[in-house]
PDB file of N, CA, C and O in Angstrom:
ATOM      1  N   UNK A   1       0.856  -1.183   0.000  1.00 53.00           N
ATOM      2  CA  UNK A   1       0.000   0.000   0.000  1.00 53.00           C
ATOM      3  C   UNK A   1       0.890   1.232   0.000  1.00 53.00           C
ATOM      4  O   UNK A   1       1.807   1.449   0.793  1.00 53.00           O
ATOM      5  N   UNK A   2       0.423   2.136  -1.171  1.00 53.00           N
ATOM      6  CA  UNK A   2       1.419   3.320  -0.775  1.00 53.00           C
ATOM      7  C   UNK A   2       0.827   4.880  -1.494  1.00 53.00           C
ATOM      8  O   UNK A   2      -0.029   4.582  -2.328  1.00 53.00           O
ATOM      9  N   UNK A   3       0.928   5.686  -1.457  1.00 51.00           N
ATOM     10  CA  UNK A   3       0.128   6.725  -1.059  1.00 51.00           C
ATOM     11  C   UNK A   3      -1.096   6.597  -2.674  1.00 51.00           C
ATOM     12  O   UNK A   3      -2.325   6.662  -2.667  1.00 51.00           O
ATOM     13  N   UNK A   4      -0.049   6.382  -4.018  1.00 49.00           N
ATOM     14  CA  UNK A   4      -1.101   6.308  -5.221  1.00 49.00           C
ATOM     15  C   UNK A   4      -2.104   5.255  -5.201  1.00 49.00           C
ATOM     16  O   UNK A   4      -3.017   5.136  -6.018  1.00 49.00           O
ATOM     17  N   UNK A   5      -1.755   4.136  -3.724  1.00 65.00           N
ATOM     18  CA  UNK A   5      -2.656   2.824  -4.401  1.00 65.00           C
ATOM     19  C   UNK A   5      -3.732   2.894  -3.355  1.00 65.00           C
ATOM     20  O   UNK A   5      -4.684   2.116  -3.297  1.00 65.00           O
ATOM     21  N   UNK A   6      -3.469   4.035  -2.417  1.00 68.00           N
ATOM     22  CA  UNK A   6      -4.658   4.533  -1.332  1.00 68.00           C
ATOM     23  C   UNK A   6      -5.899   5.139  -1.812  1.00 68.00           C
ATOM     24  O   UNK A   6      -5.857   6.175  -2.476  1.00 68.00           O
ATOM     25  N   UNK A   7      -7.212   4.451  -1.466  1.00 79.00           N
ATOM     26  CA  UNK A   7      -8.545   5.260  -3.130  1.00 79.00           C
ATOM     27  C   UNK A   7      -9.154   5.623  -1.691  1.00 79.00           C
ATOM     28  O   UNK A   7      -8.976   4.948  -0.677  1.00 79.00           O
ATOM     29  N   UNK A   8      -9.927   6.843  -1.779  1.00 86.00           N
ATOM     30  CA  UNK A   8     -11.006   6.998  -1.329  1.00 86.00           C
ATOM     31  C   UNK A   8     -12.224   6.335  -1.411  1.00 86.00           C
ATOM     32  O   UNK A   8     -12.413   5.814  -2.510  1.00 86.00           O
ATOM     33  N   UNK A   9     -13.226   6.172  -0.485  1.00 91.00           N
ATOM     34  CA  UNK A   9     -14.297   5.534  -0.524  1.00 91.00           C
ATOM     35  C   UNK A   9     -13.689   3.554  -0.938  1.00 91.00           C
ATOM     36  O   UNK A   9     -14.037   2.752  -1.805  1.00 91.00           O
ATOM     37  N   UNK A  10     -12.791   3.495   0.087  1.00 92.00           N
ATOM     38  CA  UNK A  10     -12.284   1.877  -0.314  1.00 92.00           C
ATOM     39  C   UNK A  10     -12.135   1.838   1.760  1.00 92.00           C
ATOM     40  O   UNK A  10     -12.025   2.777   2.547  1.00 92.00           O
ATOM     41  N   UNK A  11     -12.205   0.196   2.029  1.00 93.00           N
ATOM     42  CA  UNK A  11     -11.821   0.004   3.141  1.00 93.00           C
ATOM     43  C   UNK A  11     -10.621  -0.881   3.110  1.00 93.00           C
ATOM     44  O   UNK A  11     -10.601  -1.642   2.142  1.00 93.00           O
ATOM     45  N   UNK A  12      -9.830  -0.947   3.760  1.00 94.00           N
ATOM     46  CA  UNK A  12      -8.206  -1.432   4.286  1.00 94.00           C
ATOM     47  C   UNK A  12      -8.583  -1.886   5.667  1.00 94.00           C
ATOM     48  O   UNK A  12      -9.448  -1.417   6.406  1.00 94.00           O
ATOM     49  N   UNK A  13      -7.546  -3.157   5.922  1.00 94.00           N
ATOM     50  CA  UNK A  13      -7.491  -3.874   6.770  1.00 94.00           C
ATOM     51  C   UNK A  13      -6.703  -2.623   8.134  1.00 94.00           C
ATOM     52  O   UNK A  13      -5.858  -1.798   7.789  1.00 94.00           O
ATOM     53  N   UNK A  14      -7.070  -2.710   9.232  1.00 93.00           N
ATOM     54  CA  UNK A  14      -6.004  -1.600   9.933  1.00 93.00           C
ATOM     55  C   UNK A  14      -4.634  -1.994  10.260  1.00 93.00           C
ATOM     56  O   UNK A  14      -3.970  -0.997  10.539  1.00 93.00           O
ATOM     57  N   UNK A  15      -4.156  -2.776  10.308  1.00 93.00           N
ATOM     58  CA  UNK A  15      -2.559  -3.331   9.730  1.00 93.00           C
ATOM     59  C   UNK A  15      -1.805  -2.662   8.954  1.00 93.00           C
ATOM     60  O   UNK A  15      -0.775  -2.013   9.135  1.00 93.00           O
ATOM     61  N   UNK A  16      -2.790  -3.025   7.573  1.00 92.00           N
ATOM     62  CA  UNK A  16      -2.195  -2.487   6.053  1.00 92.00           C
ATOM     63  C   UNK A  16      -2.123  -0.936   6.576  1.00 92.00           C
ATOM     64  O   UNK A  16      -0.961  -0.544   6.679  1.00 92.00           O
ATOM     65  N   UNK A  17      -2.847  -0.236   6.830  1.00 93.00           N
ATOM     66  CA  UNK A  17      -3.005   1.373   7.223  1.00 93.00           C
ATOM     67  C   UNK A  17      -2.099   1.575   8.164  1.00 93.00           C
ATOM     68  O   UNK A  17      -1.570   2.687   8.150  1.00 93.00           O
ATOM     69  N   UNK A  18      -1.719   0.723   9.090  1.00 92.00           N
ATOM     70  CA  UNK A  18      -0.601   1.068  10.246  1.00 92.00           C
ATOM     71  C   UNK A  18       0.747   1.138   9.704  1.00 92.00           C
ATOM     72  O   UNK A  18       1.540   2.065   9.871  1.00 92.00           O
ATOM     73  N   UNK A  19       0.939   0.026   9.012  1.00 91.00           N
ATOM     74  CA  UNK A  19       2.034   0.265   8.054  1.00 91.00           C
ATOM     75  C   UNK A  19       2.240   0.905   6.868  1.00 91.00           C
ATOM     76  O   UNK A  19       3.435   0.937   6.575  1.00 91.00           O
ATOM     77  N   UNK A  20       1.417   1.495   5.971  1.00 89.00           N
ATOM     78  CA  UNK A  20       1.373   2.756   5.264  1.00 89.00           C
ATOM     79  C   UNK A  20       1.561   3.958   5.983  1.00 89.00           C
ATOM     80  O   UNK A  20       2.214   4.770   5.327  1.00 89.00           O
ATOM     81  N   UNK A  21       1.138   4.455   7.368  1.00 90.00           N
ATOM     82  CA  UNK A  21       1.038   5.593   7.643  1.00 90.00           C
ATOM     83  C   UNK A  21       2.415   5.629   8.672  1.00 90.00           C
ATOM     84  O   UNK A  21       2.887   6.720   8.988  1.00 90.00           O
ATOM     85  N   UNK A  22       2.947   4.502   9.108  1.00 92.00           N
ATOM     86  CA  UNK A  22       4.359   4.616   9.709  1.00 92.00           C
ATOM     87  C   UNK A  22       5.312   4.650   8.488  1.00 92.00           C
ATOM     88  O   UNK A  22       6.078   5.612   8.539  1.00 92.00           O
ATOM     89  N   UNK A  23       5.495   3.720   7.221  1.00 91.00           N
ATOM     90  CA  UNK A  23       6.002   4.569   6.248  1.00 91.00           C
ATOM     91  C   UNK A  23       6.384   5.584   5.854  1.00 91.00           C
ATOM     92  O   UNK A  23       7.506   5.858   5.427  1.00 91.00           O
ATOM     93  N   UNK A  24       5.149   6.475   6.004  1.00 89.00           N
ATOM     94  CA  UNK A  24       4.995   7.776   5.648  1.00 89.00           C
ATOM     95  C   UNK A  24       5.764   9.145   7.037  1.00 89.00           C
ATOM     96  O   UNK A  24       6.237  10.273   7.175  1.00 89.00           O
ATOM     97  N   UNK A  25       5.395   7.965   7.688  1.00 91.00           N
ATOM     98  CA  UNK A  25       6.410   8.996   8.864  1.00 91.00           C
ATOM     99  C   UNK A  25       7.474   8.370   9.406  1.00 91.00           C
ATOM    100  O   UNK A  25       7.491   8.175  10.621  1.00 91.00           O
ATOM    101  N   UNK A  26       8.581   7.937   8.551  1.00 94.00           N
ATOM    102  CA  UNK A  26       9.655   7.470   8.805  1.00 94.00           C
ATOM    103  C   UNK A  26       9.891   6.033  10.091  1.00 94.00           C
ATOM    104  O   UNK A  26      10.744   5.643  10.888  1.00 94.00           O
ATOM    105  N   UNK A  27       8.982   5.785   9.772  1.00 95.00           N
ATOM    106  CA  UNK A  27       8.770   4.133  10.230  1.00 95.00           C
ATOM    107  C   UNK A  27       7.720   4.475  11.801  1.00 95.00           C
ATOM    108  O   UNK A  27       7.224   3.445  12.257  1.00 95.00           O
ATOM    109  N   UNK A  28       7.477   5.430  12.377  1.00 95.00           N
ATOM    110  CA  UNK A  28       7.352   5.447  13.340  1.00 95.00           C
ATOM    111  C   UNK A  28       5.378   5.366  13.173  1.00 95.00           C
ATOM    112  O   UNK A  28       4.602   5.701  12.278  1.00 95.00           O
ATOM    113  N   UNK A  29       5.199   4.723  14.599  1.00 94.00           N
ATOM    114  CA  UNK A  29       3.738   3.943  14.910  1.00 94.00           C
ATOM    115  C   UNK A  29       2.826   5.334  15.151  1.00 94.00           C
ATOM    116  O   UNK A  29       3.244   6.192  15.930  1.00 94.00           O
ATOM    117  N   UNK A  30       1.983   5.448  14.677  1.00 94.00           N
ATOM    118  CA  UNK A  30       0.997   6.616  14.182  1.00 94.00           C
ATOM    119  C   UNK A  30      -0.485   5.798  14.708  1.00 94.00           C
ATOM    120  O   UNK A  30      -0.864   4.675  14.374  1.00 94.00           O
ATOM    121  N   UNK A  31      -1.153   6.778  15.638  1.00 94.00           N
ATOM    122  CA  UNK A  31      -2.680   6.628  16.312  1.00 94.00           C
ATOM    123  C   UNK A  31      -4.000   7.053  15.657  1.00 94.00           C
ATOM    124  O   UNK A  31      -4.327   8.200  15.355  1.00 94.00           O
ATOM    125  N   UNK A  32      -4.747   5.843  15.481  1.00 94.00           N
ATOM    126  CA  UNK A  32      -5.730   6.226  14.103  1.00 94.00           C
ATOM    127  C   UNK A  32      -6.804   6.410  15.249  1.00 94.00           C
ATOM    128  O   UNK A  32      -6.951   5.644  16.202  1.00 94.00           O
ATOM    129  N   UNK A  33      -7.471   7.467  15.011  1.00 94.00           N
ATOM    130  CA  UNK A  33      -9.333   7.464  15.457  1.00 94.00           C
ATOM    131  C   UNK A  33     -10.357   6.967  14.330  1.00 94.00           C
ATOM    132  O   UNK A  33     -10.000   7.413  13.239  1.00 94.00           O
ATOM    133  N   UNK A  34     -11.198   6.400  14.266  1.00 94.00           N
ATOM    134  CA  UNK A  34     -12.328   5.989  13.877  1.00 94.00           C
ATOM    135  C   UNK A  34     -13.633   6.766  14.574  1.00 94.00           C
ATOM    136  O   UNK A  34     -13.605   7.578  15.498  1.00 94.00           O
ATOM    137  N   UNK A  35     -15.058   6.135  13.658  1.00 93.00           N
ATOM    138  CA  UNK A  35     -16.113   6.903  14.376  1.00 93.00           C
ATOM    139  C   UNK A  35     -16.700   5.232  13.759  1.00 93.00           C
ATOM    140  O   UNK A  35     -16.154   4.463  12.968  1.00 93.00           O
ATOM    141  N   UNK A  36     -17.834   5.132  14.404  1.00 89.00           N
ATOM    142  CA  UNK A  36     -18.482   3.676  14.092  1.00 89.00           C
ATOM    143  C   UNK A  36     -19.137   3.805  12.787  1.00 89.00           C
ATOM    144  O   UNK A  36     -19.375   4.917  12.317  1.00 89.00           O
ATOM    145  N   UNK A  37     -19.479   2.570  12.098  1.00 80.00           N
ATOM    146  CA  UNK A  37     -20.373   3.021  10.958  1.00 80.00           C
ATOM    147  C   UNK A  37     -21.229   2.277  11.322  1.00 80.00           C
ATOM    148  O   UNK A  37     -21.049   1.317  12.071  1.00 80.00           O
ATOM    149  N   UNK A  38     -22.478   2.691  10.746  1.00 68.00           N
ATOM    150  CA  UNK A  38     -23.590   1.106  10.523  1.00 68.00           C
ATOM    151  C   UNK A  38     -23.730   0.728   9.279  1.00 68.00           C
ATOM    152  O   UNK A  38     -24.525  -0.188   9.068  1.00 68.00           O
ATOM    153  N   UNK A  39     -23.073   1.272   8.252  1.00 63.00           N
ATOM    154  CA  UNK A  39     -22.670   0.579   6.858  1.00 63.00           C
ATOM    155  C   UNK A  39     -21.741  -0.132   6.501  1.00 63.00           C
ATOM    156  O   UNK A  39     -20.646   0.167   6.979  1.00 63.00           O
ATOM    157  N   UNK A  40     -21.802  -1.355   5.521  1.00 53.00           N
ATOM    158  CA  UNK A  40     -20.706  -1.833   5.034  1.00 53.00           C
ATOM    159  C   UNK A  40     -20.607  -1.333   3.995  1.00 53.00           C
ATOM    160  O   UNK A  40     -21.495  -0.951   3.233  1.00 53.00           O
ATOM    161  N   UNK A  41     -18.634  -1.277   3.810  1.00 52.00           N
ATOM    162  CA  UNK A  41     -18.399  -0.971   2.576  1.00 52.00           C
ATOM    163  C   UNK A  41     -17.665  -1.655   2.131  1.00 52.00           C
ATOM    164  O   UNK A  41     -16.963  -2.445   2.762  1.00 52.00           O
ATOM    165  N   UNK A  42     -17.684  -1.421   0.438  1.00 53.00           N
ATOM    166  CA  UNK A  42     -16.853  -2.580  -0.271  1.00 53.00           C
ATOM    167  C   UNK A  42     -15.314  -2.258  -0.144  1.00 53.00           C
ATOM    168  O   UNK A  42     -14.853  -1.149  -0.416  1.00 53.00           O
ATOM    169  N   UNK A  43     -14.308  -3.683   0.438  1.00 50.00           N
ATOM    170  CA  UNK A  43     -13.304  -3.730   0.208  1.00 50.00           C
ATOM    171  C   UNK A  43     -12.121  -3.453  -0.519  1.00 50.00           C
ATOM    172  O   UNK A  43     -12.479  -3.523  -1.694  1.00 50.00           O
ATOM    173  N   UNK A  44     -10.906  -3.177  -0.488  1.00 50.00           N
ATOM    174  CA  UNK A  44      -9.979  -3.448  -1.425  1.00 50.00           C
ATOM    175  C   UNK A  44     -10.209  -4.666  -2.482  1.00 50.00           C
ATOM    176  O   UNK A  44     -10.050  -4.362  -3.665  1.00 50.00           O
ATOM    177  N   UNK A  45     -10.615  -6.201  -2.141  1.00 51.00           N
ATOM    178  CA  UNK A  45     -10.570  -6.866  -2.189  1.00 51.00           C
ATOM    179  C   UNK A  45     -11.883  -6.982  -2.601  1.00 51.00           C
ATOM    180  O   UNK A  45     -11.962  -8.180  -2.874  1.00 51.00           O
ATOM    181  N   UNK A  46     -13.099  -6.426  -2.845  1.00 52.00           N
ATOM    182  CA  UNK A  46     -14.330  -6.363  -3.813  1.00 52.00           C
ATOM    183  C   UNK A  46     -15.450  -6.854  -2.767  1.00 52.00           C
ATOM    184  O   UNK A  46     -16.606  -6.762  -3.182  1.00 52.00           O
ATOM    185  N   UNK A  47     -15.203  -7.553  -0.983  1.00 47.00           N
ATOM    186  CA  UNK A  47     -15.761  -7.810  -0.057  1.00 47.00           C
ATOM    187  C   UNK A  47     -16.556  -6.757   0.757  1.00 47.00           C
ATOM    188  O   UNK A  47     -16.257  -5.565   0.699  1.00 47.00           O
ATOM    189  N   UNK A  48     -17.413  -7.150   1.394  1.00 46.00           N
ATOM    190  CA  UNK A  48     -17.930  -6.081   2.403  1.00 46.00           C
ATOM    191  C   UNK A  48     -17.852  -6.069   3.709  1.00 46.00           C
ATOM    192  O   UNK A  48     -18.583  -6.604   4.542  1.00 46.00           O
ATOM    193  N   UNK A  49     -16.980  -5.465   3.821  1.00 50.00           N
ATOM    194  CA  UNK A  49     -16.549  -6.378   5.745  1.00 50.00           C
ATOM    195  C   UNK A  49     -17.306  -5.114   6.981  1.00 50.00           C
ATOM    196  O   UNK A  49     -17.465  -3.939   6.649  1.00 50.00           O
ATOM    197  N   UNK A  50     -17.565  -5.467   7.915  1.00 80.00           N
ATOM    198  CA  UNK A  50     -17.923  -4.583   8.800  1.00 80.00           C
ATOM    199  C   UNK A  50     -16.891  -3.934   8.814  1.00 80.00           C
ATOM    200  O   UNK A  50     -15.760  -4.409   8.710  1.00 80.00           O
ATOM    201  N   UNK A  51     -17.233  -2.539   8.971  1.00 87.00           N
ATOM    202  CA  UNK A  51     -15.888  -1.282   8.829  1.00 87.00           C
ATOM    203  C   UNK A  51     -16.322   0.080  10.193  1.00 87.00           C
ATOM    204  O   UNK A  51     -17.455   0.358  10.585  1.00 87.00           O
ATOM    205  N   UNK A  52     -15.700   0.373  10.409  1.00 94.00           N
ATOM    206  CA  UNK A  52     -15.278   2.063  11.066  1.00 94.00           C
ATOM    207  C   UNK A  52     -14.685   2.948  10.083  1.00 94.00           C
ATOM    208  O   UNK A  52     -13.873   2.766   9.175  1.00 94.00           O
ATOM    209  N   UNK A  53     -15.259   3.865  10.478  1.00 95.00           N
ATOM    210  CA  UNK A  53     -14.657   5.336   9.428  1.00 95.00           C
ATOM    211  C   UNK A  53     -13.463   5.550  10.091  1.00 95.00           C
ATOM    212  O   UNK A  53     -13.364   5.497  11.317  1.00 95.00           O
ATOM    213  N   UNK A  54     -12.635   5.768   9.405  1.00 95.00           N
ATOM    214  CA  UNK A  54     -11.246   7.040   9.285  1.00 95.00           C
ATOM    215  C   UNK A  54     -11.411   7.937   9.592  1.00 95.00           C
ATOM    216  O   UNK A  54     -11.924   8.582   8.677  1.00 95.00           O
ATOM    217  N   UNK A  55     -11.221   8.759  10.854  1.00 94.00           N
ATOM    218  CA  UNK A  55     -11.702  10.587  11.411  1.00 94.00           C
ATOM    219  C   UNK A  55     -10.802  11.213  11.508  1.00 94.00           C
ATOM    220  O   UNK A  55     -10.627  12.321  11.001  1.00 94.00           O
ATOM    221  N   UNK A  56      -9.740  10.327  12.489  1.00 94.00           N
ATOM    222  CA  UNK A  56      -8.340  11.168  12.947  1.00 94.00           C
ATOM    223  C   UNK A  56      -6.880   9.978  12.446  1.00 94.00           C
ATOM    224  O   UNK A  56      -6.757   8.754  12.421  1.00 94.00           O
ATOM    225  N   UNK A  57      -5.851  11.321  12.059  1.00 93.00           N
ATOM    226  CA  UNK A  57      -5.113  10.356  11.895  1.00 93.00           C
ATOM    227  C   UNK A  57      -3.615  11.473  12.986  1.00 93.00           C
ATOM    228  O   UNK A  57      -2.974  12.457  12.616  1.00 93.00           O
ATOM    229  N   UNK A  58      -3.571  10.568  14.566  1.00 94.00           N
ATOM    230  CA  UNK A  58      -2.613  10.957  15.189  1.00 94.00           C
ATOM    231  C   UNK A  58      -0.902  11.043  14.819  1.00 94.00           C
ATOM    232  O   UNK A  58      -0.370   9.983  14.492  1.00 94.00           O
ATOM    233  N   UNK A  59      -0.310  11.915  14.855  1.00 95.00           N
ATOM    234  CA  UNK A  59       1.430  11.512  14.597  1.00 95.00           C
ATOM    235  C   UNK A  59       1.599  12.191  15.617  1.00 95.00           C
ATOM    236  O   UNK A  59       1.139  13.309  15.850  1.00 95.00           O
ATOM    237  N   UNK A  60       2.631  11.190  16.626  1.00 95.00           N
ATOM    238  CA  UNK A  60       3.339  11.794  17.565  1.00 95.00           C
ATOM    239  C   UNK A  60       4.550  12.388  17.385  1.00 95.00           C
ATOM    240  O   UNK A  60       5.373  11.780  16.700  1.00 95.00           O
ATOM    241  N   UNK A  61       4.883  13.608  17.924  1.00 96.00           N
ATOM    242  CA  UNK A  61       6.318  14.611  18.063  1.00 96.00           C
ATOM    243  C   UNK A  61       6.983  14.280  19.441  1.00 96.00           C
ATOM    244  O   UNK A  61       6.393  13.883  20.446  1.00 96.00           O
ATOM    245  N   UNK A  62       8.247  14.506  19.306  1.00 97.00           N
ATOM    246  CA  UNK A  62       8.840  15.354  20.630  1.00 97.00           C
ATOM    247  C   UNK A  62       9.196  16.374  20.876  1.00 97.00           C
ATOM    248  O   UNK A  62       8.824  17.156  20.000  1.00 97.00           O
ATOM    249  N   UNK A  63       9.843  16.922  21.763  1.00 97.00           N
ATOM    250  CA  UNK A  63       9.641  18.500  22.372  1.00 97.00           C
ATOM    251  C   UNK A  63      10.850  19.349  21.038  1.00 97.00           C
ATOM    252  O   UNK A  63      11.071  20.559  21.095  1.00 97.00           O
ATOM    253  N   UNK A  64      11.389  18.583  20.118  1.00 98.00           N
ATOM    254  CA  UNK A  64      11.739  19.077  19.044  1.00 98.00           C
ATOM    255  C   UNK A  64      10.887  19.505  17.680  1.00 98.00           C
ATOM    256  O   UNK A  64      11.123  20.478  16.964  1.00 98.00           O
ATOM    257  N   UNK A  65       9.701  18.394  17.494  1.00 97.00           N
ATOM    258  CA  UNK A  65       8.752  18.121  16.659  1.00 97.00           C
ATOM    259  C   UNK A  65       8.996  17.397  15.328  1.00 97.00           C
ATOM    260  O   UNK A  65       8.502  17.587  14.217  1.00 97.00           O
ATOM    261  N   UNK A  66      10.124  16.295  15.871  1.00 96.00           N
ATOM    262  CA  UNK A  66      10.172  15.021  15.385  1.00 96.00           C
ATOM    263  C   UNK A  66       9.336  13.695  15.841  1.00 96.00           C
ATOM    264  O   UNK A  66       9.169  13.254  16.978  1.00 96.00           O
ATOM    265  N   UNK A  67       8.803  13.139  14.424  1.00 95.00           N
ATOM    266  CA  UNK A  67       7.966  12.172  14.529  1.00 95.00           C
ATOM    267  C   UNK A  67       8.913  11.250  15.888  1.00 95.00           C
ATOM    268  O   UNK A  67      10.086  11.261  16.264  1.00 95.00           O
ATOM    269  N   UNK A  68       7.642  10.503  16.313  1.00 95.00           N
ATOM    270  CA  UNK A  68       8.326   9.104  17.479  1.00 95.00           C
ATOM    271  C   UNK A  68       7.165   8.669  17.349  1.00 95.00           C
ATOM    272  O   UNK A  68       6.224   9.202  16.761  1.00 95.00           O
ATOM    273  N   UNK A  69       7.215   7.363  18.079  1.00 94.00           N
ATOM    274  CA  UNK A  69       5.717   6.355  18.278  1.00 94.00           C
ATOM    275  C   UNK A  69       5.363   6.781  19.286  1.00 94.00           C
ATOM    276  O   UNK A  69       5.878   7.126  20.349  1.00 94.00           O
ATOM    277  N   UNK A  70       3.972   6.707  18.662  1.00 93.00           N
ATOM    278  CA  UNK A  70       2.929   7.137  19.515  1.00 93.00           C
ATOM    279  C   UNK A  70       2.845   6.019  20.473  1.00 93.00           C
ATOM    280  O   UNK A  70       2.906   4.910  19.943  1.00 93.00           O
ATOM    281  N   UNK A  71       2.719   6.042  21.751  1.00 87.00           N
ATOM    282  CA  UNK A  71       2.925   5.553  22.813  1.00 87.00           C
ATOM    283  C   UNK A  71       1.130   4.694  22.988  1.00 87.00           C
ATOM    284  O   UNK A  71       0.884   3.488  22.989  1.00 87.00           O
ATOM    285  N   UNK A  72       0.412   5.563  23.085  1.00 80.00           N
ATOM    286  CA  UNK A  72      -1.124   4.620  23.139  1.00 80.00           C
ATOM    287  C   UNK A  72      -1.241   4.613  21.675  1.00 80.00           C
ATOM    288  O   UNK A  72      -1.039   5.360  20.717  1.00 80.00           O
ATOM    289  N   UNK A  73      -1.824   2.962  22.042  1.00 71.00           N
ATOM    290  CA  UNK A  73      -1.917   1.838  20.940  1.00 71.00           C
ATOM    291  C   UNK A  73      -3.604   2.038  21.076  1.00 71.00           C
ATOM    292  O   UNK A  73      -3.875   1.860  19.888  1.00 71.00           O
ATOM    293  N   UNK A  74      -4.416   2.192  21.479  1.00 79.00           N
ATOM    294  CA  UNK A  74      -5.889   2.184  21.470  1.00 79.00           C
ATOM    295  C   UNK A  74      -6.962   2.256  20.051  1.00 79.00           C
ATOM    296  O   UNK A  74      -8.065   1.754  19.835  1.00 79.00           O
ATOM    297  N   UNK A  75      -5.931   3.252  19.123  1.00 85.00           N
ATOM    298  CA  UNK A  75      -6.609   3.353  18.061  1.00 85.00           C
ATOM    299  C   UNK A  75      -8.259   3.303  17.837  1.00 85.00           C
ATOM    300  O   UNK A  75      -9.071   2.654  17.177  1.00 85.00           O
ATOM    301  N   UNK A  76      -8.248   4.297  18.713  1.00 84.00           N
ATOM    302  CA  UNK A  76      -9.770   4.278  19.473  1.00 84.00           C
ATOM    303  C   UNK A  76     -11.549   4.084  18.292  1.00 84.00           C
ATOM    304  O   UNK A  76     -11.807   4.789  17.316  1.00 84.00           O
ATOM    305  N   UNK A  77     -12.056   3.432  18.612  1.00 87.00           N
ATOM    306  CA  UNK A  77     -13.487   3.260  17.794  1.00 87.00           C
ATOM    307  C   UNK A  77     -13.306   2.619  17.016  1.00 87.00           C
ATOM    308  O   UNK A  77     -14.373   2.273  16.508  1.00 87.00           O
ATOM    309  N   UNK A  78     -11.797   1.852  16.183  1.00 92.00           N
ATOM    310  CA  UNK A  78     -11.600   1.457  15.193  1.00 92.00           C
ATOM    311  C   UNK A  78     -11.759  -0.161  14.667  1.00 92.00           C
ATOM    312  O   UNK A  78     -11.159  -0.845  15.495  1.00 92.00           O
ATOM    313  N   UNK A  79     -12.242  -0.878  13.786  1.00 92.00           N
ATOM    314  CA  UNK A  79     -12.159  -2.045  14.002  1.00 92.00           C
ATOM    315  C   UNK A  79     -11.054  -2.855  13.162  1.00 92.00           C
ATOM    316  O   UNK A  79      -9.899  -2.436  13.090  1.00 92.00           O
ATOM    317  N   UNK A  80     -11.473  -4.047  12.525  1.00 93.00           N
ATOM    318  CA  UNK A  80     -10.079  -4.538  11.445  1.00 93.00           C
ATOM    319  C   UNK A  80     -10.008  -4.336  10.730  1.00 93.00           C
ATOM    320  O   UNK A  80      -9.022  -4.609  10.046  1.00 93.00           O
ATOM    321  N   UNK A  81     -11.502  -3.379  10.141  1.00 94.00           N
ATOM    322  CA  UNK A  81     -11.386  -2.654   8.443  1.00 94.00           C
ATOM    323  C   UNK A  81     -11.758  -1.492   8.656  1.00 94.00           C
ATOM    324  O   UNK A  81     -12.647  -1.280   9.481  1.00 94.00           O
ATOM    325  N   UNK A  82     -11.274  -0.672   8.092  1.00 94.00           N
ATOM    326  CA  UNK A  82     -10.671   0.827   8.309  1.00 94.00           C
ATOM    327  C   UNK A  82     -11.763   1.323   7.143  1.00 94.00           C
ATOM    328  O   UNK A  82     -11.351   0.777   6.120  1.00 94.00           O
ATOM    329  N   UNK A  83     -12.720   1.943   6.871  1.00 94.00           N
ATOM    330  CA  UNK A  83     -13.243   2.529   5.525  1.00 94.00           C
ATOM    331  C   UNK A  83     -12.465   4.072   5.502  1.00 94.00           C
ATOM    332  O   UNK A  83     -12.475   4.767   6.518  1.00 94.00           O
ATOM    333  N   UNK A  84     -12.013   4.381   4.651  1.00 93.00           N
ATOM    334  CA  UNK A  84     -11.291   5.867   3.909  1.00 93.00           C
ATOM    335  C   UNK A  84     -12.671   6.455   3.237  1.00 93.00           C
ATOM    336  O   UNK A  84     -13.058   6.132   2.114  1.00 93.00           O
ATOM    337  N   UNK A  85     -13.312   7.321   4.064  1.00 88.00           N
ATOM    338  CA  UNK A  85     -14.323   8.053   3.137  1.00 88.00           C
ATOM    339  C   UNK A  85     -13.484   9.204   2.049  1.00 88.00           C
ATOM    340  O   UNK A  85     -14.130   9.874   1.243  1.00 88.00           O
TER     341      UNK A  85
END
């Protein structure tokens, strides 16, 4: 997964998204928020899996305002498929 093969209105496993978005910030672990859905949407993969929306996407700094891992793992509201509205 990498930023051209990311579509809107597609859902991703939250794995695949954890590791695209630490990619993107120099390897380091990045805190996703979700909001619940009561819709399914269709997959990468052409499936319809129960999904959570994409709301927030956390990157942690330090007192320099270099990326580091984000310390809570909670990835709050989110489930194993991520929908990208």
């Amino acid at each position: 997964l990498n930023r051209t093969s990311v579509r809107r209105n597609q859902t991703y496993p939250l794995a695949v998204l954890h590791r695209a978005f630490a990619t993107a910030v120099g390897g380091h672990r990045v805190r996703l928020d979700c909001s619940p859905s009561s819709n399914n949407h269709k997959g990468s993969n052409g499936s319809t899996p129960s999904s959570s929306n994409l709301a927030e996407i956390h990157i942690c700094l330090d007192k320099s305002l270099r990326p580091i891992d984000c310390t809570r793992a909670d990835d709050r509201v989110c489930t194993q498929n991520v929908f990208i509205p």
